[in-house]
Protein backbone atom coordinates (compact mmCIF):
# COMPACT_ATOMS: atom_id res chain seq x y z
CA UNK A 1 0.00 0.00 0.00
CA UNK A 2 2.84 2.37 0.84
CA UNK A 3 4.35 1.74 -2.59
CA UNK A 4 1.17 2.97 -4.34
CA UNK A 5 1.08 6.13 -2.26
CA UNK A 6 4.67 6.95 -3.19
CA UNK A 7 3.93 6.38 -6.90
CA UNK A 8 0.75 8.49 -6.65
CA UNK A 9 2.66 11.28 -4.88
CA UNK A 10 5.38 11.22 -7.55
CA UNK A 11 2.76 11.35 -10.32
CA UNK A 12 0.98 14.23 -8.59
CA UNK A 13 4.29 16.08 -8.20
CA UNK A 14 5.16 15.57 -11.86
CA UNK A 15 1.70 16.78 -12.93
CA UNK A 16 1.99 19.86 -10.71
CA UNK A 17 5.45 20.65 -12.09
CA UNK A 18 4.27 20.23 -15.70
CA UNK A 19 1.29 22.53 -14.98
CA UNK A 20 3.59 25.15 -13.46
CA UNK A 21 6.13 24.88 -16.32
CA UNK A 22 3.35 25.23 -18.90
CA UNK A 23 2.12 28.34 -17.16
CA UNK A 24 5.60 29.85 -17.25
CA UNK A 25 5.93 29.12 -20.98
CA UNK A 26 2.54 30.70 -21.64
CA UNK A 27 3.53 33.79 -19.63
CA UNK A 28 6.76 34.16 -21.58
CA UNK A 29 4.94 33.84 -24.90
CA UNK A 30 2.41 36.45 -23.76
CA UNK A 31 5.19 38.83 -22.67
CA UNK A 32 6.93 38.37 -26.02
CA UNK A 33 3.71 39.04 -27.91
CA UNK A 34 3.02 42.18 -25.87
CA UNK A 35 6.58 43.45 -26.48
CA UNK A 36 6.17 42.91 -30.24
CA UNK A 37 2.82 44.72 -30.25
CA UNK A 38 4.27 47.66 -28.32
CA UNK A 39 7.24 47.88 -30.70
CA UNK A 40 4.89 47.88 -33.69
CA UNK A 41 2.71 50.55 -32.10
CA UNK A 42 5.72 52.72 -31.36
CA UNK A 43 6.96 52.35 -34.96
CA UNK A 44 3.51 53.31 -36.22
CA UNK A 45 3.38 56.31 -33.90
CA UNK A 46 6.81 57.47 -35.06
CA UNK A 47 5.79 57.17 -38.71
CA UNK A 48 2.64 59.17 -38.03
CA UNK A 49 4.67 61.77 -36.15
CA UNK A 50 7.13 62.04 -39.02
CA UNK A 51 4.44 62.52 -41.62
CA UNK A 52 2.54 65.07 -39.52
CA UNK A 53 5.57 67.03 -38.38
CA UNK A 54 7.84 66.42 -41.35
CA UNK A 55 9.04 70.01 -41.46
CA UNK A 56 9.88 69.96 -37.75
CA UNK A 57 11.66 66.62 -37.93
CA UNK A 58 13.72 67.66 -40.95
CA UNK A 59 14.55 71.13 -39.65
CA UNK A 60 18.01 71.49 -38.21
CA UNK A 61 19.17 73.70 -35.38
CA UNK A 62 20.54 76.30 -37.81
CA UNK A 63 17.17 76.55 -39.55
CA UNK A 64 15.37 76.99 -36.24
CA UNK A 65 17.80 79.73 -35.22
CA UNK A 66 17.38 81.46 -38.58
CA UNK A 67 13.58 81.31 -38.40
CA UNK A 68 13.53 82.63 -34.85
CA UNK A 69 16.01 85.36 -35.76
CA UNK A 70 13.83 86.43 -38.70
CA UNK A 71 10.67 86.40 -36.63
CA UNK A 72 11.93 87.99 -33.44
CA UNK A 73 14.51 90.72 -33.50
CA UNK A 74 15.84 92.90 -30.69
CA UNK A 75 13.89 95.86 -32.06
CA UNK A 76 10.60 94.03 -31.50
Tab-separated table of C-alpha atoms in Angstrom:
chain	number	residue	atom	x	y	z
A	1	UNK	CA	0.000	0.000	0.000
A	2	UNK	CA	2.841	2.375	0.841
A	3	UNK	CA	4.354	1.738	-2.587
A	4	UNK	CA	1.168	2.970	-4.338
A	5	UNK	CA	1.076	6.127	-2.258
A	6	UNK	CA	4.667	6.948	-3.194
A	7	UNK	CA	3.932	6.382	-6.896
A	8	UNK	CA	0.747	8.492	-6.652
A	9	UNK	CA	2.662	11.277	-4.883
A	10	UNK	CA	5.376	11.218	-7.548
A	11	UNK	CA	2.756	11.355	-10.324
A	12	UNK	CA	0.977	14.234	-8.588
A	13	UNK	CA	4.290	16.080	-8.196
A	14	UNK	CA	5.163	15.573	-11.859
A	15	UNK	CA	1.697	16.777	-12.927
A	16	UNK	CA	1.995	19.858	-10.709
A	17	UNK	CA	5.452	20.646	-12.089
A	18	UNK	CA	4.270	20.230	-15.700
A	19	UNK	CA	1.289	22.525	-14.984
A	20	UNK	CA	3.591	25.153	-13.463
A	21	UNK	CA	6.131	24.881	-16.323
A	22	UNK	CA	3.355	25.234	-18.904
A	23	UNK	CA	2.118	28.341	-17.163
A	24	UNK	CA	5.602	29.854	-17.249
A	25	UNK	CA	5.934	29.121	-20.979
A	26	UNK	CA	2.540	30.696	-21.642
A	27	UNK	CA	3.525	33.786	-19.632
A	28	UNK	CA	6.765	34.160	-21.577
A	29	UNK	CA	4.935	33.842	-24.900
A	30	UNK	CA	2.414	36.449	-23.764
A	31	UNK	CA	5.192	38.830	-22.671
A	32	UNK	CA	6.927	38.370	-26.023
A	33	UNK	CA	3.709	39.039	-27.907
A	34	UNK	CA	3.023	42.177	-25.866
A	35	UNK	CA	6.580	43.446	-26.484
A	36	UNK	CA	6.170	42.912	-30.243
A	37	UNK	CA	2.817	44.715	-30.249
A	38	UNK	CA	4.274	47.662	-28.316
A	39	UNK	CA	7.242	47.880	-30.699
A	40	UNK	CA	4.889	47.877	-33.693
A	41	UNK	CA	2.712	50.550	-32.096
A	42	UNK	CA	5.722	52.715	-31.362
A	43	UNK	CA	6.956	52.352	-34.955
A	44	UNK	CA	3.509	53.307	-36.222
A	45	UNK	CA	3.383	56.308	-33.897
A	46	UNK	CA	6.814	57.468	-35.062
A	47	UNK	CA	5.793	57.169	-38.709
A	48	UNK	CA	2.637	59.170	-38.034
A	49	UNK	CA	4.669	61.770	-36.154
A	50	UNK	CA	7.135	62.045	-39.021
A	51	UNK	CA	4.435	62.523	-41.620
A	52	UNK	CA	2.538	65.069	-39.521
A	53	UNK	CA	5.569	67.025	-38.380
A	54	UNK	CA	7.837	66.421	-41.346
A	55	UNK	CA	9.038	70.008	-41.456
A	56	UNK	CA	9.876	69.959	-37.753
A	57	UNK	CA	11.659	66.616	-37.933
A	58	UNK	CA	13.719	67.657	-40.950
A	59	UNK	CA	14.546	71.131	-39.647
A	60	UNK	CA	18.006	71.485	-38.207
A	61	UNK	CA	19.174	73.703	-35.382
A	62	UNK	CA	20.540	76.304	-37.811
A	63	UNK	CA	17.173	76.547	-39.552
A	64	UNK	CA	15.375	76.989	-36.242
A	65	UNK	CA	17.797	79.728	-35.215
A	66	UNK	CA	17.384	81.457	-38.583
A	67	UNK	CA	13.577	81.307	-38.400
A	68	UNK	CA	13.527	82.631	-34.849
A	69	UNK	CA	16.007	85.362	-35.760
A	70	UNK	CA	13.831	86.427	-38.702
A	71	UNK	CA	10.668	86.402	-36.628
A	72	UNK	CA	11.934	87.987	-33.436
A	73	UNK	CA	14.510	90.724	-33.496
A	74	UNK	CA	15.837	92.899	-30.694
A	75	UNK	CA	13.889	95.856	-32.057
A	76	UNK	CA	10.599	94.028	-31.495
